[in-house]
Short mmCIF file of C-alpha atoms and ligand atoms in Angstrom, two decimals:
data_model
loop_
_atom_site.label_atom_id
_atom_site.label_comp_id
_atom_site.label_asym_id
_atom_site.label_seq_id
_atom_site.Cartn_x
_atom_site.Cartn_y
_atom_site.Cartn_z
CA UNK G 1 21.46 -10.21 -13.71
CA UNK G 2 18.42 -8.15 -12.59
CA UNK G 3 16.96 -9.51 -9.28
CA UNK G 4 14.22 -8.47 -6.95
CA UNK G 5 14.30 -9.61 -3.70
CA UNK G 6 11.15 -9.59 -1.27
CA UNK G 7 11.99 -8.91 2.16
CA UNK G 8 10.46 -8.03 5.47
CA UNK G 9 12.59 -6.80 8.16
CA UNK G 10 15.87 -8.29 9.92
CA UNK G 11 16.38 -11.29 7.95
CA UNK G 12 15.27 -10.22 4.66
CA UNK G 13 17.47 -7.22 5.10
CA UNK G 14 20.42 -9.56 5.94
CA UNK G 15 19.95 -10.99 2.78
CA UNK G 16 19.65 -7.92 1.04
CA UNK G 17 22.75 -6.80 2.35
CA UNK G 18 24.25 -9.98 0.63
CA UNK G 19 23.18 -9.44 -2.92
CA UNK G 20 24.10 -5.89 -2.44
CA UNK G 21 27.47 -7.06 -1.84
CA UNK G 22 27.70 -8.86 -5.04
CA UNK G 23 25.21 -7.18 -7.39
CA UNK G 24 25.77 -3.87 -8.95
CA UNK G 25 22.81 -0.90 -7.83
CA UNK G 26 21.29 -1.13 -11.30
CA UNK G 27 20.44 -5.40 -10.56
CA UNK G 28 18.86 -5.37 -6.98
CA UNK G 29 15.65 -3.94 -6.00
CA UNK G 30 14.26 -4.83 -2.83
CA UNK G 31 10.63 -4.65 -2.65
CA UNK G 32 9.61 -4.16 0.94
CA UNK G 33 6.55 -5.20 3.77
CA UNK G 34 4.77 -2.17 4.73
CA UNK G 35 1.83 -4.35 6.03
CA UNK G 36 3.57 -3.66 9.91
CA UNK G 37 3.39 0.04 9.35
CA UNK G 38 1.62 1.85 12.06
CA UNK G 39 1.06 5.70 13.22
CA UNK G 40 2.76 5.73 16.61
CA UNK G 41 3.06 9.31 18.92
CA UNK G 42 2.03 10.97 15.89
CA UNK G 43 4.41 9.48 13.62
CA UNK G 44 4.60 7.11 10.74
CA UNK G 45 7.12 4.29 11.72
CA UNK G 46 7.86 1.92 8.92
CA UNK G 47 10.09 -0.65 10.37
CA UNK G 48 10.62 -3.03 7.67
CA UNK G 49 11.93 -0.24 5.15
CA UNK G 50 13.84 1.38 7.90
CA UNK G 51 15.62 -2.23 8.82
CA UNK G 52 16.47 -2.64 5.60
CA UNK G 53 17.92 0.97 4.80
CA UNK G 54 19.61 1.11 7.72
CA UNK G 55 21.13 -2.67 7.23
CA UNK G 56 22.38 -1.39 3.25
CA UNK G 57 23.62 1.81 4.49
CA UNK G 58 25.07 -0.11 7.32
CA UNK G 59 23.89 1.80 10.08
CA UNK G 60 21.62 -0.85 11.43
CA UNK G 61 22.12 -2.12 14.70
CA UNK G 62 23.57 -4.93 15.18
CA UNK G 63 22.16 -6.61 18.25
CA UNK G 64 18.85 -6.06 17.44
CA UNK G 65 18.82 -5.64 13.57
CA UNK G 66 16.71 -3.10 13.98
CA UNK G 67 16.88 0.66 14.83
CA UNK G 68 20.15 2.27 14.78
CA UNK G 69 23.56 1.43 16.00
CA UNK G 70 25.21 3.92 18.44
CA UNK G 71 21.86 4.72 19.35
CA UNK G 72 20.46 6.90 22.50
CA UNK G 73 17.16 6.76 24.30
CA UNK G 74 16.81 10.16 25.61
CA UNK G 75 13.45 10.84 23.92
CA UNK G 76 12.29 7.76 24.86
CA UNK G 77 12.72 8.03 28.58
CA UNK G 78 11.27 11.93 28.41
CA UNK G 79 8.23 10.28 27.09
CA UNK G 80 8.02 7.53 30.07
CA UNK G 81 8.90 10.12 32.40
CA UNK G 82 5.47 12.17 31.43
CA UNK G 83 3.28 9.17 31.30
CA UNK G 84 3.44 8.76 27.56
CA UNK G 85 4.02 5.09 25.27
CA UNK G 86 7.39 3.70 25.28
CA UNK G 87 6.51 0.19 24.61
CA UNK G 88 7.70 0.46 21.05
CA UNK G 89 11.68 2.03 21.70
CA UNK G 90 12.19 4.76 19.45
CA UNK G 91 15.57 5.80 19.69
CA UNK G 92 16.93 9.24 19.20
CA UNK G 93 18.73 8.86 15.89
CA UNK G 94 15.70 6.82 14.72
CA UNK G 95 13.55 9.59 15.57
CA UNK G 96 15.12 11.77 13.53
CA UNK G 97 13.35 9.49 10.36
CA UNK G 98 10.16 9.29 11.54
CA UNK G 99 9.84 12.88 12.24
CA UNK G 100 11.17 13.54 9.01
CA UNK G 101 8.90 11.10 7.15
CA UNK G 102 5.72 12.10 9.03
CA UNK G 103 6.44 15.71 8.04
CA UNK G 104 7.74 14.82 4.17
CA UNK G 105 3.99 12.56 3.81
CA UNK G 106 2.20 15.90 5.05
CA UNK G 107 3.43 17.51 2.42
CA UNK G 108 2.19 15.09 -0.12
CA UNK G 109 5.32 12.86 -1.25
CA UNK G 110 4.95 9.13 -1.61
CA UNK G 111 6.63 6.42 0.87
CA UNK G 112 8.29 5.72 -2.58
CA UNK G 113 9.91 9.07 -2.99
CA UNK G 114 11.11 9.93 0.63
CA UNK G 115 12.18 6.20 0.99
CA UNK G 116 13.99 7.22 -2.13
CA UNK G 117 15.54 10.63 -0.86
CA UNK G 118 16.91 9.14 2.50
CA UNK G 119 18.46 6.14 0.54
CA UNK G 120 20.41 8.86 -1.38
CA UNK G 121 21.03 10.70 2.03
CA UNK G 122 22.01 7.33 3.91
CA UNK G 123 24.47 6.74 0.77
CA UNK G 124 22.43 3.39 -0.39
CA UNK G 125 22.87 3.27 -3.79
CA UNK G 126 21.06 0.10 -4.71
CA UNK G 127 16.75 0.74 -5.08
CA UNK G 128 14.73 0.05 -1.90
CA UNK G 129 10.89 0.44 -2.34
CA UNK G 130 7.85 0.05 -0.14
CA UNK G 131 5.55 -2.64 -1.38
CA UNK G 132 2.62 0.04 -2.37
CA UNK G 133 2.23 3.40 -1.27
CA UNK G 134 -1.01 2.92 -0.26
CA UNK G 135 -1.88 1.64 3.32
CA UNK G 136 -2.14 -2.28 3.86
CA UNK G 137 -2.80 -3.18 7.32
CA UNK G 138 -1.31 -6.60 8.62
CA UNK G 139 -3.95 -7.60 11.09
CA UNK G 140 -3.09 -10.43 13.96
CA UNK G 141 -6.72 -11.85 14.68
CA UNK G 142 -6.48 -13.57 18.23
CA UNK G 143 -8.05 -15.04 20.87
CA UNK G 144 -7.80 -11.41 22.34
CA UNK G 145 -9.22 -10.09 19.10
CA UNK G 146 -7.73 -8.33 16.44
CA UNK G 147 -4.62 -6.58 16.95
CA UNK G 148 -2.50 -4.53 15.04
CA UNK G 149 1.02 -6.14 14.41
CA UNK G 150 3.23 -4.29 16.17
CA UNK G 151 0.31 -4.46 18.64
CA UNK G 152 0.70 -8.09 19.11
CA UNK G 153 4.20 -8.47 18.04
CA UNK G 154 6.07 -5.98 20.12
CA UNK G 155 3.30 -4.56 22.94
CA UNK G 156 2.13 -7.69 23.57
CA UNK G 157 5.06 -10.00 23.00
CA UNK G 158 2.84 -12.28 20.49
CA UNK G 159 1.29 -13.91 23.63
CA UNK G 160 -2.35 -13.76 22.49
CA UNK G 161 -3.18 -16.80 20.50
CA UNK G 162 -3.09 -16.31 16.66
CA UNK G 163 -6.00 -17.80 15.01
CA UNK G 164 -5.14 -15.67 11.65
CA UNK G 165 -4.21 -13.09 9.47
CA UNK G 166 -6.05 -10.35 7.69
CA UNK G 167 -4.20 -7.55 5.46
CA UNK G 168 -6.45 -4.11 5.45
CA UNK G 169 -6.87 -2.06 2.13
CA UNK G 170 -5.89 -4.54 -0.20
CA UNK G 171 -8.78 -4.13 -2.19
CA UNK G 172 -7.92 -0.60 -3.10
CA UNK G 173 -3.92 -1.12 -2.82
CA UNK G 174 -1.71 -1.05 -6.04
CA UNK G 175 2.01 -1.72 -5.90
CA UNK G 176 4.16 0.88 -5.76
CA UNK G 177 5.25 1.81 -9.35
CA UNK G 178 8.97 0.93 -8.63
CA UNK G 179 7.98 -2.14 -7.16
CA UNK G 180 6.11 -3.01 -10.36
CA UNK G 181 8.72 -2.11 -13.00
CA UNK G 182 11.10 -3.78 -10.82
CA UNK G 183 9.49 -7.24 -11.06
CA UNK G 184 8.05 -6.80 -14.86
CA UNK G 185 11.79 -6.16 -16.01
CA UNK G 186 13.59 -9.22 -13.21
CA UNK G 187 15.41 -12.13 -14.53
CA UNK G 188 14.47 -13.63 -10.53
CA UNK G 189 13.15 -12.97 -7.78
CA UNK G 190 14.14 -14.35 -4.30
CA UNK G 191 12.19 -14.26 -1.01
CA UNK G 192 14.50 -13.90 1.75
CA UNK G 193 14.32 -15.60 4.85
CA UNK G 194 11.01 -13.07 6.16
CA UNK G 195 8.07 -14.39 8.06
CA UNK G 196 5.93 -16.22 5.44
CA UNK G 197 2.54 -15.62 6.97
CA UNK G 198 2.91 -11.97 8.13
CA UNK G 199 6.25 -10.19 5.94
CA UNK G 200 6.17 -11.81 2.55
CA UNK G 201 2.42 -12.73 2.13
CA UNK G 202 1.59 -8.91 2.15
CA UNK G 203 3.81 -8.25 -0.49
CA UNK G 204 2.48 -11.25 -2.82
CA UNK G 205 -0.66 -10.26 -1.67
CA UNK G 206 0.04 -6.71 -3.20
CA UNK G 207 1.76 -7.57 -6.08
CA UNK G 208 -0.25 -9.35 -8.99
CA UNK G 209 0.76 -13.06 -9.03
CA UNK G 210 0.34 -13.66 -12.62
CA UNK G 211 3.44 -10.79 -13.06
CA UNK G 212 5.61 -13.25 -10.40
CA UNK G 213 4.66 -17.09 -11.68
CA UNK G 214 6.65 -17.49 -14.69
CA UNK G 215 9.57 -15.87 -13.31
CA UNK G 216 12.23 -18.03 -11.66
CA UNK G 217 11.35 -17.29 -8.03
CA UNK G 218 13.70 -18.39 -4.81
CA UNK G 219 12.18 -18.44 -1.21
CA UNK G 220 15.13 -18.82 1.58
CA UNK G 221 13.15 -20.66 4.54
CA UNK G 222 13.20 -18.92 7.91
CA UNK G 223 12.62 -21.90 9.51
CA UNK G 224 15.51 -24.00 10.50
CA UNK G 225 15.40 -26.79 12.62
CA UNK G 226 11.91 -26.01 13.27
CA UNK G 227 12.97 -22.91 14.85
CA UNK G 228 12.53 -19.60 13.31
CA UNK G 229 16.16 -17.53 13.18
CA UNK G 230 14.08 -14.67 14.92
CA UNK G 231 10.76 -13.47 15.66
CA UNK G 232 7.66 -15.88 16.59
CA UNK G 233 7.20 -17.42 12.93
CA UNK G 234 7.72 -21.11 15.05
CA UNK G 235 5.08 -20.18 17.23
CA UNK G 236 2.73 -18.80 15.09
CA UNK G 237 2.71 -21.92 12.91
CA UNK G 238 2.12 -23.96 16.14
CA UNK G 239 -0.68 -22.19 16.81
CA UNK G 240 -2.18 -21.82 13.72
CA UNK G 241 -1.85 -26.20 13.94
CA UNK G 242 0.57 -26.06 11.01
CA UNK G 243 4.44 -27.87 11.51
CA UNK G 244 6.97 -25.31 11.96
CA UNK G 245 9.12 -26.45 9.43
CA UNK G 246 11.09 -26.16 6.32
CA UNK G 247 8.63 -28.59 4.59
CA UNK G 248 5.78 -26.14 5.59
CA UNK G 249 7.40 -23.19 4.05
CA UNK G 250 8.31 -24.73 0.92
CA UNK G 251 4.47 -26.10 0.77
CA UNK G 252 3.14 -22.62 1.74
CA UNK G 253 4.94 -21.11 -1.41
CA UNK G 254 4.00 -24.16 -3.87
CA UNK G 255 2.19 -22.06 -6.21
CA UNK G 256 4.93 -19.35 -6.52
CA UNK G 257 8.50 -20.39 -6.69
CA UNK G 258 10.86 -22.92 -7.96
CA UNK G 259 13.35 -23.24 -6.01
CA UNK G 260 14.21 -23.67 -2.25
CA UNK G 261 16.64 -22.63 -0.02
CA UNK G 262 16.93 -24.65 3.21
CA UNK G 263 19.41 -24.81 5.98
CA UNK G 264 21.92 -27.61 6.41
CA UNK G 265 20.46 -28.89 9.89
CA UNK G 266 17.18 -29.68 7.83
CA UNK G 267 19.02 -31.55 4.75
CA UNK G 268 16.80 -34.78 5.79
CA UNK G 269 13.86 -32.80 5.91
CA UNK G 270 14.88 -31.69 2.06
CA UNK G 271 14.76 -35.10 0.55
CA UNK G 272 11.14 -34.77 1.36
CA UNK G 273 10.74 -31.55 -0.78
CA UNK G 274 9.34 -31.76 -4.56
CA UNK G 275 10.36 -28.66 -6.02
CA UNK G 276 14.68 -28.04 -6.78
CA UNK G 277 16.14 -27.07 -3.16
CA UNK G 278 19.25 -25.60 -2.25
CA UNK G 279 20.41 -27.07 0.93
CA UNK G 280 23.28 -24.79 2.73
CA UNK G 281 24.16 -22.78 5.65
CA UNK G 282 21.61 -19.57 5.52
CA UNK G 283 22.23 -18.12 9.23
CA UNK G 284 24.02 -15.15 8.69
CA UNK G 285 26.12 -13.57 11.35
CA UNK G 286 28.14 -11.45 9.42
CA UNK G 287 28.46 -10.05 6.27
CA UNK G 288 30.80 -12.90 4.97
CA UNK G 289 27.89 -15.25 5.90
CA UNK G 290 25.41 -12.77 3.77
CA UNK G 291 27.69 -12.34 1.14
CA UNK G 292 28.18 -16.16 0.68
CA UNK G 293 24.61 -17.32 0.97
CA UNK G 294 23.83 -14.50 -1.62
CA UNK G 295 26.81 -15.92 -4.14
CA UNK G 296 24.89 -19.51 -3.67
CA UNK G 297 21.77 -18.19 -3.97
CA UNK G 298 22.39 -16.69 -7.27
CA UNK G 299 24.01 -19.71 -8.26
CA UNK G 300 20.94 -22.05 -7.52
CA UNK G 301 18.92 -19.57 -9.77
CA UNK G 302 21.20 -20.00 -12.62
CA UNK G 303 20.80 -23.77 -12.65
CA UNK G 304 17.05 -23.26 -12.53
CA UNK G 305 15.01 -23.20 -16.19
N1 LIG S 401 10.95 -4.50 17.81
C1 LIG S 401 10.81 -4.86 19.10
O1 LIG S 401 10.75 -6.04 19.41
N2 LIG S 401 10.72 -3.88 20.09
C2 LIG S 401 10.80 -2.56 19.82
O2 LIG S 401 10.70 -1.74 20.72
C3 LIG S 401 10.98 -2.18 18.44
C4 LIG S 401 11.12 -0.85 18.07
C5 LIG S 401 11.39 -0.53 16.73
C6 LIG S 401 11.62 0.78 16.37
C7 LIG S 401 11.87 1.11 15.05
C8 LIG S 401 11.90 0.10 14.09
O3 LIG S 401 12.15 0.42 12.80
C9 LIG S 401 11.70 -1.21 14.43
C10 LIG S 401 11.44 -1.56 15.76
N3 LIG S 401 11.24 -2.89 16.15
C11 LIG S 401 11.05 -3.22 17.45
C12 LIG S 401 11.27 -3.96 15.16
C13 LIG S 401 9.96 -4.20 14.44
O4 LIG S 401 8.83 -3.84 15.09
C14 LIG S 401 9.80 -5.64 13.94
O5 LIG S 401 11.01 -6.33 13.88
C15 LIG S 401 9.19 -5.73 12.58
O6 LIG S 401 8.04 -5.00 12.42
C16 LIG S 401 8.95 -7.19 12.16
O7 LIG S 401 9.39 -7.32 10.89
#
């Protein structure tokens, strides 16, 4: 069964690492968020691919889900030391790809191909591609004004008030050629359990809609309990006056999948939902917990027409 699966960073790479677990490299492609991409002390840092190569290739690390496991700071703290950024923590290891990637974009290569070549490197065998290889900028506009995500998400601890979402160079941004092919040849696609708003929208955004409707489409919610799993999704919503919930999520992708996945704690909340829902334990701790939602998941889909 060919599948694509949309993903931003932690969660969606958890995910990923399920159907990897279960699908053989020729039937996953996981079509990534590059809307958080940002140039940072010189360097291109794209987090979302990087979380979800390093989850696949299973050197991810495992406290924060992102960056590296085993990781050192050394850089880091030179750069403090001289008076230079260290808001965002590169480690040393992670370094290593940024440099790398910087250098490799210099010389002309796509995000496509070098995200390619350090799959191969990292030993991750099943396809991993950047929504577009052109630049699309996710844009948090505040009561502060506009920041750039990792701006407001990890500088300023998403404590200026959201009042939207803008993404950049979307008017001249095509999807990446892999990500394309991918979805034209998919039996389904599922949206992991990403931010909505800010790590899926870019890639729907991206990717013409007409080529996704019609498909049988899956969106795992990231909100459970009206909590998000991670990152300030909850908060966000409250902000932007919409109800952190389940409900919302499977209302905000209405016109694009269905089918639902939904935790267990919110199996009330799912009566209330009009489209086919899967109601089940999606927090995943460990890779059992990936690979299971991921077998369930792929179950759901086949019951869906
Ligand atoms: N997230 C943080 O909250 N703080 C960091 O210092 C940080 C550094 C970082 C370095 C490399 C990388 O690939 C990811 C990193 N992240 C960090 C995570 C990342 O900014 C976000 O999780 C995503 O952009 C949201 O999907």
């Amino acid at each position: 069964m060919k599948i694509v699966a949309l993903a931003g960073g932690v969660g969606g790479a958890k995910l990923a690492h399920g159907l990897a677990q279960i699908l053989k490299p020729e039937e996953l492609t996981v079509i990534v968020n590059t809307g958080d991409d940002f140039e940072h002390l010189g360097l291109y840092i794209s987090p979302d691919l990087d979380t979800v190569c390093y989850t696949l290739a299973g050197l991810a690390n495992p406290e924060t889900g992102w960056g590296r496991v085993d990781e050192t700071w050394n850089a880091i703290a030179q750069i403090e030391r001289l008076g230079g950024p260290s808001w965002f923590r590169l480690g040393d290891r992670d370094l290593a790809t940024h440099l790398e990637r910087t250098r490799l974009l210099k010389e002309g290569y796509t995000l496509t191909e070098i995200t390619r070549a350090f799959c191969k490197a990292w030993g991750v065998r099943h396809a991993v591609v950047p929504m577009s290889d052109s630049p699309v900028r996710t844009i948090v506009e505040t009561d502060e004004g506009d920041l750039a995500f990792q701006e407001y998400f990890v500088h300023r601890h998403c404590e200026p008030r959201v009042k939207g979402f803008r993404f950049e160079g979307l008017g001249s941004a095509r999807p990446a050629t892999g990500a394309r092919e991918a979805i034209l040849s998919a039996e389904a696609i599922v949206i992991c359990p990403s931010n909505p708003w800010v790590s899926v929208d870019p890639i729907l955004a991206v990717i013409p809609i007409d080529e996704i409707q019609g498909r049988r489409v899956v969106a795992v919610s990231p909100i459970i309990g009206g909590r998000a799993v991670k990152g300030p999704a909850a908060k966000m919503f409250a902000e932007l006056g919409i109800a952190p919930s389940a409900l919302t999520v499977a209302e905000h992708y209405e016109n694009v999948v269905n089918g639902i996945v939904v935790d267990s704690v919110d199996s009330e909340l799912a009566k209330q939902i009009r489209i086919p829902t899967l109601v089940t334990n999606t927090i995943m701790k460990n890779i059992q917990d990936k690979t299971e939602l991921a077998e369930k998941i792929l179950k759901f889909i086949g019951t869906l027409s």
